[in-house]
Amino acid sequence: MTLRLKQIRLTNWKCYPSQNITFNLHPDRKIHIIFGNNGHGKTSLMTAILWCLYGVDIVSKETLKTYFYRGEEDSSSAEEKEMRVELNFTRNEKNYFISRTAKLKVNGSTSSLSLEEALFYEDGTIRSNSREYIEALLPKSIRDFFCFDGLKIEQYTQITQTKEAKEAIEKVLGIPELRNLRDDTEKALQELENRFNKAEGTSQALKDKRKQLRELEGDIELKKGQLKNAKDEEKNAIVIYQVAQEKAAQIESLREKLEEINNLDKKRIGLQTELNNLQKSIDSWLKTASIPLLINFVQEMADDLQVTSLKSNYKTNSTAIFKAILDDESCLCGRCLDKSSRDFILQQIAELESLEVDNTTRIEKDQIRIYLQGIIRDNAKFSNYSQLLLQRDLLEEEIEEINQDMRQLKQETTGINQDSVRDIWRKVDESEQKVKEIEEKIERLQKDIEIKEKQLEHLRKEVEILASENQTTLMLSNQVKMARGLKNATNELIEWHIDNSQKMINQVTSDRYLQVTNKPEEYKGVEITPEYTLGIRTITGKLLNPDVLSAGEKEALAFAFITGLNQITDNCVPLIMDTPFGHLDKEHQKNIINSLPNLNSQVIILATDRDLPDPLLNLLLPYTTDMFKIHRLAADEDASVIEVMENY
């Protein structure tokens, strides 16, 4: 049974002075699109629908005063203004008409608001209690599952659901009605118990046995309550344990990189120490070896001074020989020196003496030569200087390579260190131990309950025997027995229904999510905890929390959950979506767009042109019956009109 919205009429609602929207209801094509720029009235339209259904629960009386249309033709001195929203729904050839009106009386600078109760018509017949009929048609608690936007989507991916969200989800699953039935059976049982206690003709032995029975029943109820709490605690503890394991697995994959960072850092420290020691040797050499970088020039100077010294000695010796020849009367050959020979020798002596330096200069040059030769000898002790510099350069290059590798690894392990690794493994151990402790507690409680229930069964038989002694107590005993059986059956029904609903919503949400996620090959499906928080089970068996998902995956998960809840309601209701694709990447947008035609619901999309560019719009066109466009009436007037797009 699919409920469809057929018509919306607005009168003096916010930016709409007078608006009528009629949707073409096609048996196969169920998508309607209303385009509008931001601020033109898309959200106002969705708020109007909710206000018409639920009144002041959606818009307070004080805020509603600001919702009256104030257009160009409106006069602030008007005595009374009337605002109205009307909705027309259809389902199985039945028509439902809902109208809600507000009136604003203005008297100068003051104003007063009067609200009328909503009108509800079923096939033209007005119903006296409109709230009950509206609640039956579209329960207020499930409004988030047929009218929602991007913010509402984000809410359902939180780690913990709000109380309101839990109540809304349970309302969809029909759990409150079953709990009311359980409360009614408990009240009936309590009333019969009280009548039994006050019945005339009850023996003291029966009263004593019944007192024991009530005490034992109370004890068992207490134990069962503790058992239920322990099982809920166990489920939550298992979720915490699985989350810790998942985080540990993620961190463990980075552990090798952390160890590599640690090893690289140790190596870097060792190389840096070696480099520091090498630099000290180089600095020491620079202080000990004189002008080391000019050693070749020093060698040339020493060689030049050595040659000069040899030449000086040669000149001195030659001069002495020439003088000795002049002193002799005859030449070495035995002949006497003639005048021309003597003159030649004198000329050579004069030339040699003119080239000679004075003795002081010669001594100074010899000292410089000796000092330079000493420098050369000292430098020979540090002949590996070039090798030291080469080693230093190689060490610096190796250290820089290590630093680059460490920077890359640190970037890949941002926020992770050895302390956080130890912390997460500590949490894994603690959560695992917590699960074991709860399991042991559950086992103890189950054994205690089993023993006490056997005692209770035996005690009830004794009570029945004693009650059979009196006709009145026998009748009441049988009635109590029947009421107790009804209560137990109701509790079993509730547990079965909750379990079955859980499985159903898990299945529906999983199917929907695998259609819209961009990683269907990595996921097995969605799992919903008893507290209605969402998780994703991977094909490897890991349970992922929403907080580890990307923004796009979170929205896809929440979309699957919300539409899944919508689909399992007794009456499939319209989906009105206000710009729901804002934070989605292109692939997720495309997947969600492709999933919309598969929904059983009527789908009304409020979107900007940017939300639905042509490639996405073309995917929807074969399933679309209507397209509308919101236009501003004037640039200087807060007024809009919605018109049908004829050619699209």
XYZ file of C-alpha atoms in Angstrom:
648
model
C 0.000 0.000 0.000
C 1.784 3.109 -1.260
C 0.788 6.550 -0.024
C 1.319 9.344 -2.567
C 1.196 13.110 -2.299
C -1.089 14.400 -5.044
C -1.326 18.126 -4.407
C 0.098 20.972 -2.304
C -1.637 24.327 -1.935
C -0.016 27.249 -0.123
C -1.648 30.544 0.800
C 0.471 33.351 2.278
C 3.093 30.813 3.399
C 6.492 32.482 3.708
C 7.623 33.446 0.168
C 4.562 31.878 -1.513
C 1.559 34.241 -1.757
C -0.555 31.675 -3.589
C 0.811 28.395 -4.899
C -0.739 25.218 -6.236
C 1.429 22.188 -7.092
C -0.231 19.153 -8.641
C 1.829 16.004 -9.107
C 1.116 13.685 -12.009
C 0.763 10.247 -10.416
C 2.025 7.672 -12.907
C 1.781 3.927 -12.109
C 5.417 3.256 -13.022
C 7.248 6.582 -12.895
C 7.331 7.853 -9.316
C 9.962 10.627 -9.286
C 9.173 14.360 -9.161
C 11.864 17.063 -9.205
C 11.519 20.661 -7.993
C 14.466 22.870 -8.942
C 15.271 26.074 -7.100
C 18.281 28.163 -6.220
C 19.339 28.516 -2.609
C 17.059 30.909 -0.760
C 14.224 30.625 -3.273
C 11.927 28.465 -1.145
C 12.781 24.739 -1.359
C 13.136 24.231 2.389
C 10.091 26.451 2.978
C 8.077 24.026 0.880
C 9.167 20.995 2.938
C 8.534 22.879 6.195
C 5.011 23.705 4.951
C 4.252 20.010 4.457
C 5.457 19.135 7.963
C 3.612 22.064 9.574
C 0.378 21.088 7.871
C 0.738 17.595 9.337
C 2.101 18.306 12.829
C 1.511 22.003 13.598
C 3.371 23.612 16.514
C 5.585 20.524 16.919
C 7.304 21.738 13.747
C 7.017 25.547 13.986
C 6.370 27.325 17.297
C 3.619 29.929 17.538
C 6.089 32.774 17.995
C 8.169 31.710 14.998
C 5.038 31.162 12.925
C 4.260 34.895 13.123
C 7.274 35.507 10.887
C 6.071 32.951 8.326
C 3.175 35.025 6.985
C 3.787 36.259 3.473
C 4.772 39.925 3.298
C 4.617 40.814 -0.344
C 4.432 44.001 -2.324
C 0.632 44.173 -2.154
C 0.517 43.324 1.543
C -0.366 46.125 3.941
C 1.109 46.060 7.429
C -2.014 47.812 8.706
C -4.343 44.981 7.606
C -6.579 43.846 10.457
C -6.179 40.117 9.854
C -4.009 37.871 7.710
C -4.718 34.245 6.969
C -2.130 31.583 6.139
C -3.067 28.101 5.001
C -1.368 24.905 3.840
C -3.381 22.105 2.223
C -2.237 18.620 1.291
C -3.966 15.979 -0.777
C -2.815 12.330 -0.453
C -4.067 9.204 -2.184
C -3.713 5.487 -1.443
C -5.587 2.543 -2.908
C -8.109 4.851 -4.589
C -8.810 6.577 -1.275
C -8.263 10.337 -0.993
C -7.091 12.127 2.123
C -7.267 15.906 2.412
C -5.492 17.770 5.234
C -5.696 21.523 5.822
C -4.163 23.688 8.538
C -4.819 27.435 8.970
C -3.256 30.207 11.059
C -4.549 33.754 11.465
C -2.545 36.804 12.475
C -4.334 39.835 13.863
C -2.307 43.033 13.659
C -3.060 46.054 15.786
C -0.435 48.694 15.214
C 2.866 47.405 16.512
C 1.337 44.404 18.272
C 0.032 41.142 16.826
C -1.734 38.016 18.051
C -1.769 34.578 16.450
C -4.649 32.149 16.427
C -4.316 28.557 15.246
C -7.043 26.268 14.080
C -6.949 22.527 14.513
C -6.093 20.726 11.287
C -8.967 19.465 9.167
C -8.864 15.870 7.948
C -11.126 14.564 5.182
C -11.292 10.945 4.056
C -12.986 10.601 0.648
C -14.768 13.901 1.282
C -15.955 12.986 4.786
C -14.563 15.116 7.583
C -13.145 13.251 10.577
C -13.646 14.723 14.016
C -10.260 13.802 15.575
C -7.831 14.949 12.905
C -4.721 14.288 15.013
C -5.466 10.589 15.318
C -6.137 10.255 11.590
C -2.989 12.168 10.666
C -0.983 10.035 13.108
C -2.403 6.885 11.545
C -1.660 8.129 8.037
C 1.832 9.565 8.691
C 3.058 9.066 12.281
C 4.945 12.076 13.561
C 7.706 9.899 14.968
C 8.696 8.677 11.488
C 8.763 12.078 9.800
C 12.563 11.873 9.549
C 12.114 8.885 7.259
C 9.991 10.631 4.649
C 11.157 14.280 4.961
C 14.884 14.680 5.327
C 17.890 16.697 4.227
C 21.682 16.400 4.385
C 21.835 17.330 8.086
C 19.332 14.623 9.004
C 21.362 12.116 6.992
C 24.490 13.020 8.976
C 22.616 12.506 12.270
C 21.989 8.826 11.559
C 25.701 8.090 11.079
C 26.586 9.114 14.631
C 28.259 6.610 16.940
C 25.297 6.854 19.334
C 21.724 7.685 18.408
C 19.720 10.314 20.255
C 16.719 9.325 22.339
C 14.416 10.885 19.729
C 16.078 8.932 16.925
C 15.725 5.644 18.839
C 12.054 6.326 19.490
C 11.473 7.151 15.827
C 13.184 3.952 14.684
C 11.257 1.798 17.178
C 8.007 3.463 16.068
C 8.707 2.374 12.503
C 9.398 -1.162 13.729
C 6.123 -1.257 15.681
C 7.833 -1.899 19.013
C 5.925 0.680 21.155
C 2.567 -0.974 20.374
C 3.877 -4.346 21.554
C 5.274 -2.790 24.707
C 1.868 -1.259 25.385
C 0.338 -4.734 24.984
C 2.873 -6.110 27.464
C 2.048 -3.339 29.945
C -1.677 -4.127 29.589
C -1.128 -7.836 30.290
C 1.022 -6.997 33.316
C -1.706 -4.726 34.665
C -4.332 -7.441 34.148
C -2.128 -9.995 35.875
C -1.497 -7.629 38.775
C -5.201 -6.974 39.180
C -5.982 -10.704 39.277
C -3.141 -11.248 41.761
C -4.630 -8.585 44.033
C -8.096 -10.170 43.821
C -6.577 -13.569 44.578
C -4.825 -12.168 47.656
C -8.065 -10.664 48.966
C -10.316 -13.644 48.150
C -12.437 -14.990 51.000
C -11.846 -18.494 52.257
C -8.117 -18.396 51.557
C -6.256 -20.601 54.061
C -3.187 -19.359 55.909
C -1.109 -22.088 54.251
C -2.173 -20.807 50.807
C -1.380 -17.232 51.823
C 2.076 -18.277 53.022
C 2.751 -20.224 49.815
C 1.558 -17.317 47.679
C 3.818 -14.958 49.602
C 6.752 -17.283 48.907
C 5.598 -17.463 45.298
C 5.533 -13.663 44.914
C 8.969 -13.320 46.514
C 10.398 -15.999 44.253
C 8.733 -14.457 41.182
C 10.157 -11.077 42.147
C 13.581 -12.619 42.582
C 13.336 -14.299 39.170
C 12.141 -11.060 37.519
C 15.105 -9.282 39.076
C 17.470 -11.971 37.795
C 15.882 -11.839 34.334
C 16.249 -8.061 34.307
C 19.896 -8.465 35.259
C 20.254 -11.105 32.537
C 18.695 -8.814 29.914
C 20.943 -5.952 30.958
C 23.939 -8.289 30.879
C 23.061 -9.461 27.351
C 22.643 -5.867 26.175
C 25.908 -5.044 27.897
C 27.489 -8.041 26.186
C 26.318 -6.851 22.752
C 27.718 -3.377 23.370
C 30.933 -4.837 24.775
C 31.293 -7.039 21.692
C 30.837 -3.975 19.482
C 33.493 -2.106 21.499
C 35.781 -5.140 21.269
C 35.252 -5.414 17.508
C 35.893 -1.693 17.068
C 39.086 -1.995 19.114
C 40.141 -5.000 17.027
C 39.449 -3.062 13.820
C 41.519 -0.117 15.001
C 44.236 -2.500 16.147
C 44.240 -4.142 12.719
C 44.553 -0.756 11.059
C 47.368 0.271 13.382
C 49.034 -3.136 13.095
C 49.321 -2.589 9.356
C 51.294 0.552 10.212
C 53.344 -1.103 12.902
C 56.037 -2.259 10.473
C 56.318 1.294 9.217
C 56.624 2.546 12.789
C 59.363 -0.010 13.427
C 61.040 1.041 10.193
C 60.905 4.669 11.348
C 62.477 3.624 14.637
C 65.234 1.632 12.903
C 65.927 4.462 10.468
C 66.117 6.911 13.350
C 68.649 4.701 15.143
C 70.700 4.452 11.955
C 70.464 8.216 11.451
C 71.701 8.841 15.004
C 74.658 6.469 14.428
C 75.579 8.136 11.130
C 75.204 11.597 12.665
C 77.592 10.610 15.474
C 80.052 9.325 12.893
C 79.683 12.547 10.905
C 80.252 14.685 14.011
C 83.457 12.773 14.841
C 84.654 13.096 11.253
C 83.981 16.824 11.284
C 86.021 17.135 14.472
C 88.960 15.418 12.695
C 88.613 17.793 9.757
C 88.456 20.831 12.076
C 91.495 19.573 13.977
C 93.399 19.111 10.723
C 92.504 22.624 9.617
C 93.946 23.996 12.875
C 97.126 21.811 12.851
C 98.148 21.815 9.174
C 99.290 25.333 8.024
C 97.553 26.743 4.973
C 96.593 23.221 3.835
C 94.631 24.385 0.851
C 97.802 26.143 -0.542
C 100.103 23.159 -0.163
C 100.857 22.943 -3.885
C 101.810 26.619 -3.993
C 104.024 26.095 -0.921
C 105.726 23.206 -2.700
C 106.447 25.414 -5.738
C 107.898 28.168 -3.528
C 110.138 25.706 -1.704
C 111.347 24.277 -5.032
C 112.087 27.790 -6.383
C 114.045 28.712 -3.257
C 115.945 25.416 -3.496
C 116.949 26.207 -7.087
C 117.876 29.752 -6.087
C 120.044 28.417 -3.278
C 121.827 26.014 -5.617
C 122.438 28.767 -8.134
C 123.796 31.063 -5.416
C 126.216 28.393 -4.255
C 127.219 27.766 -7.843
C 127.948 31.473 -8.383
C 129.938 31.740 -5.149
C 132.038 28.726 -6.009
C 132.638 29.957 -9.597
C 133.773 33.375 -8.331
C 136.230 31.765 -5.938
C 137.674 29.593 -8.706
C 138.127 32.590 -11.008
C 139.857 34.535 -8.235
C 142.139 31.593 -7.538
C 143.159 31.484 -11.185
C 144.011 35.173 -11.154
C 146.133 34.690 -8.064
C 148.226 32.048 -9.811
C 150.910 33.199 -12.241
C 150.219 30.539 -14.699
C 147.165 28.817 -16.078
C 146.252 25.237 -15.175
C 147.812 24.237 -18.441
C 151.183 25.686 -17.370
C 151.079 28.720 -19.604
C 151.225 32.292 -18.279
C 147.968 34.333 -18.332
C 148.085 36.956 -20.976
C 146.267 40.265 -20.657
C 143.251 39.296 -22.711
C 142.694 36.148 -20.586
C 143.070 38.075 -17.382
C 140.640 40.741 -18.613
C 138.087 38.002 -19.533
C 138.337 36.393 -16.070
C 137.936 39.760 -14.374
C 134.856 40.415 -16.502
C 133.343 37.043 -15.492
C 134.077 37.710 -11.813
C 132.415 41.114 -12.074
C 129.309 39.638 -13.704
C 129.042 36.865 -11.080
C 129.503 39.312 -8.207
C 126.807 41.566 -9.681
C 124.334 38.596 -9.621
C 125.075 37.566 -6.085
C 122.762 38.686 -3.237
C 124.076 39.824 0.045
C 124.671 37.226 2.678
C 121.774 38.381 4.912
C 119.254 38.001 2.105
C 120.631 34.628 1.201
C 120.320 33.463 4.810
C 116.717 34.735 5.018
C 115.766 32.889 1.835
C 117.371 29.715 3.137
C 115.363 30.048 6.357
C 112.138 30.543 4.361
C 113.009 27.525 2.254
C 113.646 25.434 5.356
C 110.312 26.628 6.928
C 108.361 25.803 3.758
C 109.921 22.371 3.623
C 108.771 21.905 7.249
C 105.216 22.811 6.202
C 105.375 20.228 3.465
C 106.586 17.593 5.917
C 103.724 18.404 8.357
C 101.180 18.282 5.543
C 102.321 14.798 4.617
C 100.965 13.639 7.965
C 97.452 14.656 6.765
C 97.605 13.321 3.241
C 94.090 11.735 3.661
C 92.367 15.150 3.885
C 90.557 14.709 0.541
C 89.393 11.282 1.610
C 87.971 12.732 4.842
C 86.011 15.347 2.903
C 84.660 12.660 0.575
C 83.567 10.545 3.538
C 81.828 13.577 5.056
C 79.921 14.257 1.832
C 78.821 10.632 1.574
C 77.609 10.606 5.186
C 75.623 13.807 4.691
C 73.936 12.383 1.575
C 73.036 9.149 3.381
C 71.587 11.038 6.361
C 69.470 13.213 4.037
C 68.099 10.111 2.271
C 67.153 8.643 5.659
C 65.433 11.900 6.655
C 63.401 11.848 3.435
C 62.339 8.235 4.022
C 61.377 9.057 7.613
C 59.327 12.087 6.539
C 57.386 9.926 4.066
C 56.763 7.184 6.624
C 55.712 9.696 9.280
C 53.252 11.233 6.855
C 51.755 7.774 6.240
C 51.502 7.128 9.989
C 50.296 10.561 11.110
C 48.848 10.406 14.608
C 50.285 6.942 15.211
C 53.196 6.236 17.499
C 54.395 3.418 19.654
C 52.433 4.765 22.627
C 49.167 4.774 20.638
C 49.910 1.234 19.415
C 50.386 0.052 22.966
C 47.265 1.939 24.031
C 45.020 0.364 21.388
C 46.305 -3.131 22.173
C 45.652 -2.408 25.840
C 42.076 -1.491 24.895
C 41.755 -4.698 22.877
C 42.870 -6.750 25.876
C 40.599 -4.818 28.244
C 37.541 -5.081 25.969
C 38.179 -8.791 25.387
C 38.430 -9.350 29.122
C 35.223 -7.341 29.595
C 33.371 -9.598 27.135
C 34.624 -12.707 28.962
C 33.537 -11.308 32.342
C 30.050 -10.519 31.009
C 29.773 -13.982 29.439
C 30.631 -15.540 32.790
C 28.058 -13.291 34.470
C 25.395 -14.346 31.935
C 26.201 -17.996 32.517
C 25.852 -17.568 36.307
C 22.538 -15.713 35.950
C 21.140 -18.334 33.564
C 22.006 -21.113 36.018
C 20.450 -19.164 38.900
C 17.275 -18.529 36.897
C 17.062 -22.167 35.837
C 17.287 -23.334 39.461
C 14.778 -20.745 40.691
C 12.310 -21.500 37.884
C 12.307 -25.157 38.910
C 11.614 -24.048 42.454
C 8.869 -21.753 41.130
C 7.238 -24.559 39.149
C 7.190 -26.769 42.218
C 5.809 -23.929 44.357
C 3.030 -23.153 41.839
C 1.877 -26.753 41.937
C 1.646 -26.531 45.700
C -0.372 -23.300 45.377
C -2.744 -24.933 42.868
C -3.339 -27.851 45.205
C -4.084 -25.503 48.121
C -6.260 -23.243 45.923
C -8.385 -26.202 44.785
C -9.771 -26.516 48.324
C -11.981 -23.452 47.647
C -14.078 -22.768 44.521
C -13.329 -19.032 44.470
C -9.571 -19.419 44.931
C -9.532 -22.204 42.350
C -11.184 -19.940 39.760
C -8.858 -17.054 40.556
C -5.870 -19.382 40.480
C -6.802 -20.509 36.977
C -7.330 -16.897 35.838
C -3.931 -15.880 37.224
C -2.383 -18.839 35.449
C -3.964 -17.794 32.150
C -2.925 -14.124 32.618
C 0.615 -15.204 33.424
C 0.715 -17.319 30.273
C -0.544 -14.344 28.243
C 2.158 -12.150 29.747
C 4.868 -14.694 28.942
C 3.525 -15.079 25.406
C 3.540 -11.299 24.989
C 7.155 -11.082 26.141
C 8.119 -13.850 23.730
C 6.249 -12.048 20.947
C 8.101 -8.812 21.691
C 11.478 -10.554 21.672
C 10.614 -12.358 18.445
C 9.349 -9.175 16.805
C 12.396 -7.141 17.815
C 14.716 -9.888 16.571
C 12.761 -10.307 13.337
C 12.589 -6.521 12.774
C 16.301 -6.271 13.415
C 16.996 -8.917 10.792
C 14.603 -7.280 8.336
C 16.030 -3.776 8.667
C 19.540 -5.237 8.495
C 18.674 -7.001 5.244
C 16.867 -4.076 3.646
C 19.565 -1.572 4.644
C 22.324 -3.945 3.492
C 20.695 -4.443 0.103
C 20.231 -0.695 -0.302
C 23.762 0.126 0.836
C 25.395 -2.359 -1.519
C 23.516 -0.598 -4.335
C 24.781 2.870 -3.447
C 28.298 2.320 -2.055
C 31.293 2.729 -4.329
C 32.940 -0.339 -2.730
C 30.357 -3.138 -3.013
C 33.084 -5.710 -3.570
C 34.616 -4.932 -0.139
C 31.475 -5.082 2.000
C 29.204 -7.902 3.085
C 26.423 -5.704 4.419
C 25.180 -3.412 7.181
C 24.790 -4.413 10.816
C 22.600 -2.450 13.221
C 23.269 -2.718 16.953
C 20.524 -2.983 19.623
C 21.035 0.748 20.143
C 20.388 1.317 16.403
C 23.890 2.492 15.605
C 25.208 1.517 12.200
C 28.192 -0.583 11.256
C 29.485 -2.144 8.046
C 30.659 -5.744 7.919
C 33.491 -6.277 5.440
C 33.916 -9.448 3.412
C 36.819 -10.326 5.729
C 34.475 -10.222 8.730
C 35.584 -6.909 10.223
C 32.950 -4.493 11.540
C 33.604 -0.893 10.523
C 32.234 2.006 12.525
C 30.913 5.053 10.599
C 33.710 7.209 12.031
C 36.295 5.401 9.872
C 34.289 5.972 6.672
C 34.647 8.841 4.251
C 32.007 11.593 4.213
C 30.507 10.113 1.048
C 30.328 6.595 2.507
C 28.690 7.927 5.681
C 25.944 9.687 3.728
C 25.405 6.621 1.536
C 25.073 4.482 4.686
C 22.560 6.863 6.299
C 20.608 7.149 3.040
C 20.369 3.352 2.865
C 19.198 3.217 6.497
C 16.575 5.978 6.159
C 15.139 4.664 2.901
C 15.250 1.123 4.302
C 13.159 2.183 7.303
C 10.759 3.904 4.937
C 10.344 0.762 2.871
C 9.515 -1.540 5.785
C 6.718 0.632 7.191
C 3.239 -0.863 6.970
C 2.290 1.865 4.534
C 5.024 2.944 2.144
C 5.101 6.757 2.398
C 6.515 9.445 0.084
C 10.197 10.358 0.274
C 10.737 14.130 0.215
C 14.452 14.863 -0.080
C 15.847 18.390 0.313
C 19.253 18.629 -1.460
C 20.471 15.287 -0.091
C 23.549 14.938 -2.304
C 25.614 17.907 -1.074
C 28.590 16.039 0.423
C 28.603 13.063 -1.913
C 31.287 12.401 -4.477
C 30.220 11.819 -8.075
C 30.255 8.025 -7.847
C 28.050 7.946 -4.747
C 25.706 10.502 -6.311
C 25.357 8.344 -9.389
C 24.751 5.190 -7.346
C 22.043 6.829 -5.223
C 20.369 8.339 -8.285
C 20.314 4.890 -9.911
C 18.762 3.389 -6.760
C 15.827 5.818 -6.554
C 13.723 4.163 -9.308
C 13.978 0.864 -7.364
C 12.171 2.329 -4.339
C 8.494 1.546 -3.878
C 7.880 5.093 -2.672
C 6.968 8.243 -4.483
C 10.143 10.383 -4.517
C 10.058 14.196 -4.473
C 13.494 15.786 -4.876
C 14.116 19.433 -3.954
C 17.379 20.377 -5.617
C 19.524 23.087 -7.151
C 20.864 22.782 -10.680
C 24.235 22.010 -9.109
C 22.758 19.087 -7.151
C 21.463 17.500 -10.349
C 23.722 18.328 -13.298
C 22.704 17.004 -16.700
C 24.566 13.632 -16.472
C 22.715 12.753 -13.223
C 19.433 14.274 -14.367
C 19.496 12.179 -17.526
C 19.612 9.038 -15.365
C 16.350 10.078 -13.672
C 14.402 11.359 -16.664
C 13.033 7.949 -17.758
C 11.450 7.573 -14.294
C 10.361 11.183 -13.789
C 6.745 12.326 -14.215
C 7.077 16.024 -13.309
C 9.707 18.723 -13.185
C 9.096 22.125 -11.602
C 11.118 25.312 -11.298
C 11.005 27.872 -8.485
C 11.227 31.462 -9.796
C 11.441 34.740 -7.922
C 8.573 37.093 -8.761
C 10.780 40.177 -8.488
C 14.330 40.959 -7.531
C 13.206 43.378 -4.795
C 10.408 41.191 -3.419
C 10.591 38.097 -1.189
C 8.126 36.149 -3.295
C 8.427 32.936 -5.295
C 6.300 30.940 -7.682
C 6.631 27.272 -8.714
C 5.967 26.515 -12.367
C 5.886 23.309 -14.377
C 8.840 22.807 -16.741
C 7.099 21.855 -19.973
C 10.094 20.810 -22.047
C 12.737 18.753 -20.337
